[in-house]
mmCIF file of C-alpha atoms in Angstrom:
data_model
loop_
_atom_site.group_PDB
_atom_site.id
_atom_site.type_symbol
_atom_site.label_atom_id
_atom_site.label_comp_id
_atom_site.label_asym_id
_atom_site.label_seq_id
_atom_site.Cartn_x
_atom_site.Cartn_y
_atom_site.Cartn_z
ATOM 1 C CA MET Y 23 -4.292 12.751 -11.461
ATOM 2 C CA SER Y 24 -1.932 9.804 -11.474
ATOM 3 C CA LEU Y 25 -0.742 7.844 -8.499
ATOM 4 C CA GLY Y 26 2.640 9.502 -8.447
ATOM 5 C CA ASP Y 27 1.416 13.086 -8.245
ATOM 6 C CA GLU Y 28 1.753 13.629 -4.511
ATOM 7 C CA ASN Y 29 4.706 11.303 -3.954
ATOM 8 C CA ASP Y 30 3.290 10.157 -0.621
ATOM 9 C CA GLY Y 31 3.030 6.470 -1.383
ATOM 10 C CA PHE Y 32 3.696 5.573 -4.999
ATOM 11 C CA GLY Y 33 6.572 7.384 -6.575
ATOM 12 C CA GLY Y 34 8.638 8.469 -3.653
ATOM 13 C CA GLY Y 35 7.103 8.506 -0.192
ATOM 14 C CA SER Y 36 5.981 11.524 1.760
ATOM 15 C CA GLY Y 37 9.190 12.139 3.647
ATOM 16 C CA GLN Y 38 7.047 13.099 6.636
ATOM 17 C CA THR Y 39 7.262 9.833 8.540
ATOM 18 C CA ARG Y 40 8.656 10.189 12.061
ATOM 19 C CA THR Y 41 11.267 7.532 12.727
ATOM 20 C CA ARG Y 42 13.138 6.387 15.758
ATOM 21 C CA LEU Y 43 16.511 5.150 14.629
ATOM 22 C CA PRO Y 44 18.728 2.437 16.160
ATOM 23 C CA GLU Y 45 20.986 3.293 19.062
ATOM 24 C CA GLY Y 46 24.616 2.227 19.183
ATOM 25 C CA GLY Y 47 27.646 2.374 16.951
ATOM 26 C CA SER Y 48 26.630 -0.115 14.311
ATOM 27 C CA GLY Y 49 27.837 2.094 11.483
ATOM 28 C CA ASP Y 50 24.462 1.693 9.775
ATOM 29 C CA VAL Y 51 23.668 4.411 7.240
ATOM 30 C CA TYR Y 52 20.370 5.042 9.024
ATOM 31 C CA GLU Y 53 22.335 6.564 11.913
ATOM 32 C CA GLY Y 54 22.911 9.663 9.818
ATOM 33 C CA ALA Y 55 19.272 10.631 10.234
ATOM 34 C CA ARG Y 56 19.026 9.773 13.916
ATOM 35 C CA ARG Y 57 16.936 12.060 16.063
ATOM 36 C CA PRO Y 58 17.455 12.608 19.826
ATOM 37 C CA ALA Y 59 16.190 9.858 22.077
ATOM 38 C CA ALA Y 60 12.759 10.367 23.586
ATOM 39 C CA ARG Y 61 12.670 11.755 27.102
ATOM 40 C CA SER Y 62 11.890 9.359 29.915
ATOM 41 C CA SER Y 63 8.638 11.158 30.792
ATOM 42 C CA ARG Y 64 7.436 10.819 27.222
ATOM 43 C CA SER Y 65 8.418 7.156 27.206
ATOM 44 C CA LEU Y 66 6.403 6.596 30.383
ATOM 45 C CA ILE Y 67 3.367 8.240 28.838
ATOM 46 C CA THR Y 68 3.781 6.056 25.750
ATOM 47 C CA VAL Y 69 3.993 2.864 27.827
ATOM 48 C CA VAL Y 70 0.884 3.813 29.784
ATOM 49 C CA GLY Y 71 -0.896 4.627 26.534
ATOM 50 C CA VAL Y 72 0.029 1.241 25.061
ATOM 51 C CA VAL Y 73 -1.247 -0.558 28.165
ATOM 52 C CA VAL Y 74 -4.530 1.335 27.965
ATOM 53 C CA LEU Y 75 -4.879 0.434 24.295
ATOM 54 C CA LEU Y 76 -4.195 -3.228 25.009
ATOM 55 C CA VAL Y 77 -6.768 -3.316 27.802
ATOM 56 C CA ALA Y 78 -9.318 -1.624 25.554
ATOM 57 C CA ALA Y 79 -8.546 -4.028 22.709
ATOM 58 C CA ILE Y 80 -8.977 -7.068 24.980
ATOM 59 C CA ALA Y 81 -12.261 -5.722 26.327
ATOM 60 C CA PHE Y 82 -13.504 -5.033 22.815
ATOM 61 C CA ALA Y 83 -12.495 -8.508 21.651
ATOM 62 C CA ASN Y 84 -14.307 -10.162 24.547
ATOM 63 C CA ARG Y 85 -17.387 -8.044 23.948
ATOM 64 C CA GLY Y 86 -17.331 -8.917 20.261
ATOM 65 C CA SER Y 87 -17.131 -12.653 20.963
ATOM 66 C CA ASN Y 88 -20.020 -12.490 23.411
ATOM 67 C CA GLU Y 89 -22.152 -10.478 21.030
ATOM 68 C CA GLY Y 90 -21.390 -12.875 18.218
ATOM 69 C CA ALA Y 91 -22.807 -15.766 20.241
ATOM 70 C CA ASP Y 92 -26.166 -14.064 20.622
ATOM 71 C CA SER Y 93 -26.357 -12.071 17.399
ATOM 72 C CA PRO Y 94 -25.148 -13.812 14.231
ATOM 73 C CA ASP Y 95 -23.614 -11.545 11.620
ATOM 74 C CA THR Y 96 -26.177 -10.708 8.967
ATOM 75 C CA SER Y 97 -24.278 -7.901 7.257
ATOM 76 C CA THR Y 98 -23.642 -8.211 3.537
ATOM 77 C CA GLY Y 99 -21.728 -5.023 2.801
ATOM 78 C CA LYS Y 100 -23.838 -4.425 -0.291
ATOM 79 C CA GLY Y 101 -24.674 -0.773 0.292
ATOM 80 C CA PRO Y 102 -22.165 1.907 -0.749
ATOM 81 C CA GLY Y 103 -20.229 3.066 2.274
ATOM 82 C CA SER Y 104 -21.551 0.259 4.480
ATOM 83 C CA GLY Y 105 -19.171 -1.382 6.910
ATOM 84 C CA ALA Y 106 -17.241 -4.020 5.006
ATOM 85 C CA PRO Y 107 -16.308 -7.103 7.075
ATOM 86 C CA THR Y 108 -12.656 -7.969 7.481
ATOM 87 C CA SER Y 109 -13.323 -11.695 7.534
ATOM 88 C CA ALA Y 110 -14.397 -13.706 4.521
ATOM 89 C CA THR Y 111 -17.969 -13.038 3.418
ATOM 90 C CA GLY Y 112 -18.596 -16.341 1.722
ATOM 91 C CA VAL Y 113 -17.957 -15.198 -1.827
ATOM 92 C CA ARG Y 114 -15.279 -17.338 -3.389
ATOM 93 C CA PRO Y 115 -11.991 -15.393 -3.621
ATOM 94 C CA VAL Y 116 -10.262 -14.843 -6.928
ATOM 95 C CA THR Y 117 -8.342 -17.864 -8.213
ATOM 96 C CA GLY Y 118 -7.024 -16.680 -11.572
ATOM 97 C CA LYS Y 119 -3.982 -14.588 -12.406
ATOM 98 C CA ASN Y 120 -2.814 -12.510 -15.333
ATOM 99 C CA GLY Y 121 0.945 -12.763 -14.928
ATOM 100 C CA GLN Y 122 1.642 -11.907 -11.301
ATOM 101 C CA ILE Y 123 -1.576 -9.920 -10.820
ATOM 102 C CA PRO Y 124 -4.801 -11.601 -9.648
ATOM 103 C CA ALA Y 125 -7.642 -11.628 -12.178
ATOM 104 C CA GLY Y 126 -11.208 -12.844 -12.514
ATOM 105 C CA PHE Y 127 -12.838 -10.774 -9.769
ATOM 106 C CA ALA Y 128 -16.499 -11.208 -8.898
ATOM 107 C CA HIS Y 129 -19.013 -8.966 -10.641
ATOM 108 C CA ASP Y 130 -20.218 -7.334 -7.429
ATOM 109 C CA GLN Y 131 -19.094 -4.788 -4.841
ATOM 110 C CA GLN Y 132 -16.867 -7.289 -3.088
ATOM 111 C CA GLY Y 133 -15.145 -8.117 -6.353
ATOM 112 C CA ALA Y 134 -14.614 -4.415 -7.097
ATOM 113 C CA GLN Y 135 -12.988 -3.880 -3.698
ATOM 114 C CA SER Y 136 -10.763 -6.902 -4.163
ATOM 115 C CA ALA Y 137 -9.738 -5.754 -7.630
ATOM 116 C CA ALA Y 138 -8.907 -2.248 -6.413
ATOM 117 C CA SER Y 139 -6.868 -3.620 -3.488
ATOM 118 C CA ASN Y 140 -4.832 -5.932 -5.694
ATOM 119 C CA TYR Y 141 -4.306 -3.218 -8.283
ATOM 120 C CA ALA Y 142 -3.064 -0.893 -5.534
ATOM 121 C CA VAL Y 143 -0.414 -3.478 -4.665
ATOM 122 C CA ALA Y 144 0.694 -3.828 -8.290
ATOM 123 C CA LEU Y 145 0.741 -0.084 -8.990
ATOM 124 C CA GLY Y 146 2.696 0.519 -5.795
ATOM 125 C CA SER Y 147 5.340 -2.125 -6.448
ATOM 126 C CA ASP Y 148 8.977 -1.740 -7.469
ATOM 127 C CA GLY Y 149 7.992 -2.993 -10.918
ATOM 128 C CA MET Y 150 6.583 0.435 -11.725
ATOM 129 C CA PHE Y 151 10.108 1.864 -11.791
ATOM 130 C CA ASN Y 152 11.169 -0.284 -14.769
ATOM 131 C CA ASP Y 153 9.776 0.617 -18.197
ATOM 132 C CA ASP Y 154 8.972 -2.909 -19.381
ATOM 133 C CA ARG Y 155 7.492 -4.105 -16.095
ATOM 134 C CA ARG Y 156 5.470 -0.896 -15.692
ATOM 135 C CA HIS Y 157 3.969 -1.286 -19.148
ATOM 136 C CA GLN Y 158 3.043 -4.894 -18.368
ATOM 137 C CA ILE Y 159 1.369 -3.881 -15.104
ATOM 138 C CA VAL Y 160 -0.639 -1.082 -16.667
ATOM 139 C CA GLU Y 161 -1.532 -3.282 -19.646
ATOM 140 C CA THR Y 162 -2.947 -5.817 -17.186
ATOM 141 C CA VAL Y 163 -4.978 -3.547 -14.892
ATOM 142 C CA ALA Y 164 -6.154 -0.763 -17.231
ATOM 143 C CA GLU Y 165 -9.398 -0.683 -19.172
ATOM 144 C CA GLN Y 166 -8.651 -0.791 -22.889
ATOM 145 C CA GLY Y 167 -9.971 2.677 -23.696
ATOM 146 C CA SER Y 168 -7.957 4.275 -20.873
ATOM 147 C CA ARG Y 169 -4.772 2.283 -21.313
ATOM 148 C CA SER Y 170 -2.836 4.744 -23.475
ATOM 149 C CA GLN Y 171 -3.626 7.693 -21.230
ATOM 150 C CA LEU Y 172 -2.651 5.798 -18.085
ATOM 151 C CA GLN Y 173 0.568 4.562 -19.677
ATOM 152 C CA ALA Y 174 1.536 8.084 -20.712
ATOM 153 C CA GLY Y 175 0.782 9.457 -17.265
ATOM 154 C CA PHE Y 176 2.823 6.821 -15.463
ATOM 155 C CA ASP Y 177 5.701 7.143 -17.932
ATOM 156 C CA ALA Y 178 5.820 10.853 -17.129
ATOM 157 C CA ASP Y 179 5.733 10.162 -13.385
ATOM 158 C CA TYR Y 180 8.552 7.628 -13.494
ATOM 159 C CA SER Y 181 10.859 9.738 -15.617
ATOM 160 C CA PRO Y 182 14.653 9.267 -15.776
ATOM 161 C CA GLU Y 183 15.019 12.467 -13.743
ATOM 162 C CA PHE Y 184 12.784 11.090 -11.017
ATOM 163 C CA LEU Y 185 14.661 7.776 -10.911
ATOM 164 C CA LYS Y 186 17.941 9.649 -10.552
ATOM 165 C CA GLN Y 187 16.488 11.832 -7.824
ATOM 166 C CA ILE Y 188 15.581 8.833 -5.663
ATOM 167 C CA GLY Y 189 18.931 7.132 -6.263
ATOM 168 C CA LEU Y 190 18.014 4.463 -8.817
ATOM 169 C CA ASN Y 191 19.761 3.431 -12.009
ATOM 170 C CA PRO Y 192 18.181 4.445 -15.352
ATOM 171 C CA ASP Y 193 16.472 1.035 -15.624
ATOM 172 C CA GLY Y 194 14.898 1.415 -12.184
ATOM 173 C CA SER Y 195 17.262 -0.992 -10.447
ATOM 174 C CA ALA Y 196 19.087 -0.265 -7.209
ATOM 175 C CA PRO Y 197 22.783 0.659 -7.167
ATOM 176 C CA THR Y 198 25.229 -2.134 -6.389
ATOM 177 C CA GLY Y 199 25.122 -3.016 -2.709
ATOM 178 C CA SER Y 200 21.613 -1.602 -2.192
ATOM 179 C CA THR Y 201 18.098 -3.018 -2.159
ATOM 180 C CA PHE Y 202 15.232 -0.926 -3.471
ATOM 181 C CA VAL Y 203 12.008 -1.178 -1.485
ATOM 182 C CA SER Y 204 8.602 -0.120 -2.791
ATOM 183 C CA ARG Y 205 5.625 -1.964 -1.330
ATOM 184 C CA THR Y 206 1.986 -1.072 -0.835
ATOM 185 C CA VAL Y 207 -0.177 -2.920 1.673
ATOM 186 C CA PRO Y 208 -3.960 -2.359 1.663
ATOM 187 C CA VAL Y 209 -5.440 -1.823 5.119
ATOM 188 C CA GLY Y 210 -9.062 -1.565 4.057
ATOM 189 C CA SER Y 211 -11.390 -0.550 1.245
ATOM 190 C CA LYS Y 212 -14.796 0.992 0.723
ATOM 191 C CA VAL Y 213 -17.201 1.456 -2.178
ATOM 192 C CA ASN Y 214 -18.347 5.023 -2.773
ATOM 193 C CA ASN Y 215 -20.490 4.402 -5.862
ATOM 194 C CA TYR Y 216 -21.498 1.213 -7.591
ATOM 195 C CA SER Y 217 -23.445 0.016 -10.608
ATOM 196 C CA ASP Y 218 -23.295 -3.120 -12.715
ATOM 197 C CA ASN Y 219 -20.794 -1.466 -15.057
ATOM 198 C CA SER Y 220 -18.765 0.842 -12.808
ATOM 199 C CA ALA Y 221 -17.440 1.253 -9.292
ATOM 200 C CA ASP Y 222 -15.655 3.984 -7.345
ATOM 201 C CA VAL Y 223 -13.493 2.370 -4.680
ATOM 202 C CA ASP Y 224 -11.138 3.872 -2.100
ATOM 203 C CA VAL Y 225 -8.279 1.743 -0.767
ATOM 204 C CA TRP Y 226 -6.553 2.811 2.446
ATOM 205 C CA CYS Y 227 -2.901 1.763 2.345
ATOM 206 C CA VAL Y 228 0.400 1.821 4.163
ATOM 207 C CA GLY Y 229 3.557 1.759 2.059
ATOM 208 C CA MET Y 230 7.315 1.331 2.382
ATOM 209 C CA PHE Y 231 9.734 3.179 0.164
ATOM 210 C CA GLY Y 232 13.499 3.735 0.020
ATOM 211 C CA LEU Y 233 16.932 2.194 -0.424
ATOM 212 C CA THR Y 234 18.841 -0.028 1.952
ATOM 213 C CA GLY Y 235 22.607 -0.403 1.925
ATOM 214 C CA GLU Y 236 25.730 1.206 3.349
ATOM 215 C CA SER Y 237 25.852 3.876 0.646
ATOM 216 C CA SER Y 238 22.153 4.748 0.788
ATOM 217 C CA THR Y 239 21.195 8.300 1.712
ATOM 218 C CA LYS Y 240 17.471 7.550 1.348
ATOM 219 C CA PRO Y 241 16.552 5.040 4.075
ATOM 220 C CA VAL Y 242 13.332 3.080 3.872
ATOM 221 C CA THR Y 243 10.398 5.038 5.333
ATOM 222 C CA ASN Y 244 6.704 4.309 5.624
ATOM 223 C CA GLY Y 245 3.686 6.407 4.744
ATOM 224 C CA TRP Y 246 -0.102 6.216 4.824
ATOM 225 C CA PHE Y 247 -2.287 7.153 1.871
ATOM 226 C CA THR Y 248 -5.630 6.492 0.197
ATOM 227 C CA ILE Y 249 -5.941 5.549 -3.463
ATOM 228 C CA SER Y 250 -9.209 6.250 -5.273
ATOM 229 C CA PHE Y 251 -10.007 3.982 -8.207
ATOM 230 C CA LYS Y 252 -12.602 4.418 -10.903
ATOM 231 C CA LEU Y 253 -13.264 0.923 -12.212
ATOM 232 C CA LYS Y 254 -15.229 -0.387 -15.183
ATOM 233 C CA TRP Y 255 -16.619 -3.856 -15.693
ATOM 234 C CA SER Y 256 -14.933 -4.805 -18.934
ATOM 235 C CA GLY Y 257 -16.164 -8.064 -20.377
ATOM 236 C CA SER Y 258 -15.213 -10.437 -17.566
ATOM 237 C CA ASP Y 259 -13.292 -8.394 -15.016
ATOM 238 C CA TRP Y 260 -12.904 -5.045 -13.257
ATOM 239 C CA LYS Y 261 -10.413 -2.722 -14.957
ATOM 240 C CA VAL Y 262 -8.994 0.694 -14.057
ATOM 241 C CA LEU Y 263 -10.300 3.834 -15.728
ATOM 242 C CA SER Y 264 -8.429 6.345 -13.560
ATOM 243 C CA THR Y 265 -6.697 6.743 -10.212
ATOM 244 C CA ALA Y 266 -6.086 9.469 -7.658
ATOM 245 C CA GLN Y 267 -4.220 9.557 -4.390
ATOM 246 C CA LYS Y 268 -4.178 11.567 -1.171
ATOM 247 C CA THR Y 269 -2.256 11.431 2.089
ATOM 248 C CA GLY Y 270 -3.654 9.601 5.139
ATOM 249 C CA PRO Y 271 -5.538 8.779 7.255
ATOM 250 C CA THR Y 272 -2.333 8.474 9.268
ATOM 251 C CA PRO Y 273 -2.230 6.958 12.776
ATOM 252 C CA VAL Y 274 0.171 8.136 15.482
ATOM 253 C CA ASN Y 275 3.572 6.523 15.013
ATOM 254 C CA GLY Y 276 4.677 4.156 17.744
ATOM 255 C CA ASP Y 277 8.025 4.070 19.481
ATOM 256 C CA ASN Y 278 9.240 0.827 17.946
ATOM 257 C CA PRO Y 279 13.005 1.004 17.399
ATOM 258 C CA VAL Y 280 13.708 1.243 13.687
ATOM 259 C CA SER Y 281 15.498 -1.755 12.197
ATOM 260 C CA GLY Y 282 18.853 -1.433 10.516
ATOM 261 C CA SER Y 283 19.406 -1.424 6.790
ATOM 262 C CA GLU Y 284 20.449 -5.073 6.524
ATOM 263 C CA GLU Y 285 17.452 -6.314 8.514
ATOM 264 C CA ILE Y 286 15.046 -4.365 6.301
ATOM 265 C CA SER Y 287 16.760 -5.654 3.162
ATOM 266 C CA ASP Y 288 16.563 -9.268 4.351
ATOM 267 C CA ALA Y 289 12.898 -8.905 5.334
ATOM 268 C CA VAL Y 290 11.918 -7.535 1.930
ATOM 269 C CA LYS Y 291 13.644 -10.467 0.222
ATOM 270 C CA GLU Y 292 12.254 -13.122 2.566
ATOM 271 C CA PHE Y 293 8.652 -12.000 3.127
ATOM 272 C CA GLY Y 294 6.380 -12.332 0.113
ATOM 273 C CA GLY Y 295 3.205 -10.383 -0.560
ATOM 274 C CA PHE Y 296 -0.419 -11.475 -0.657
ATOM 275 C CA THR Y 297 -3.415 -11.723 -2.929
ATOM 276 C CA TYR Y 298 -6.163 -9.507 -1.503
ATOM 277 C CA ALA Y 299 -9.681 -10.865 -1.712
ATOM 278 C CA ARG Y 300 -12.477 -10.846 0.850
#
């Protein structure tokens, strides 16, 4: 199964994301999909819920700081499925790059998770919608023996018919006056199986997908999904053997007002991405 099969992150978004669209007569294209405003009683419940969450978060943070003073962290995250720390573990993060994609990951579980997270970003980027850039990405992340099969699968996913369906030009670029958005952001990762030569890693992600602009009929939405990577240690780095994708886990959507098309377009151009390494 390739990453585009379910179209819930890579290759088109799920279309199931609940959005709250801007109020007012701005003329923004996003207004065409506006849903009725939330009732006041629901808004009150939401506010109370947010306050409760904030109080709980503060209490948890204080408890964590107190516990840390008495009980130093001795976790290593070496066992499959063990809790992986969010903060740095002491292993030096990747410093090399192959083009725009990080390379030279550590030959351990941490390195496998970092490789999978960075590969999720690359395989979920707007570069996958252009033939030349897609081939470069897959050439970089794929294990040599699986490269041809992965290339063929992705080429089939990102077909001219699919590009037309989502409103892109044949070369994967956005129509004049629009900005195409396709970003994947890893939230966390876990190792399901590991050996010196192979690793099965799941990466939990949130993604943005769509077109901005006055003529766009496909506004930028977000979706949650998990990408499963089968990796192989190939000489000096982790490389992709195969990928699969499923929807979720998906948290409850908040009531943040949705930004207009121009604001989203500017943010995508101004805010760069990250290299993911523990």
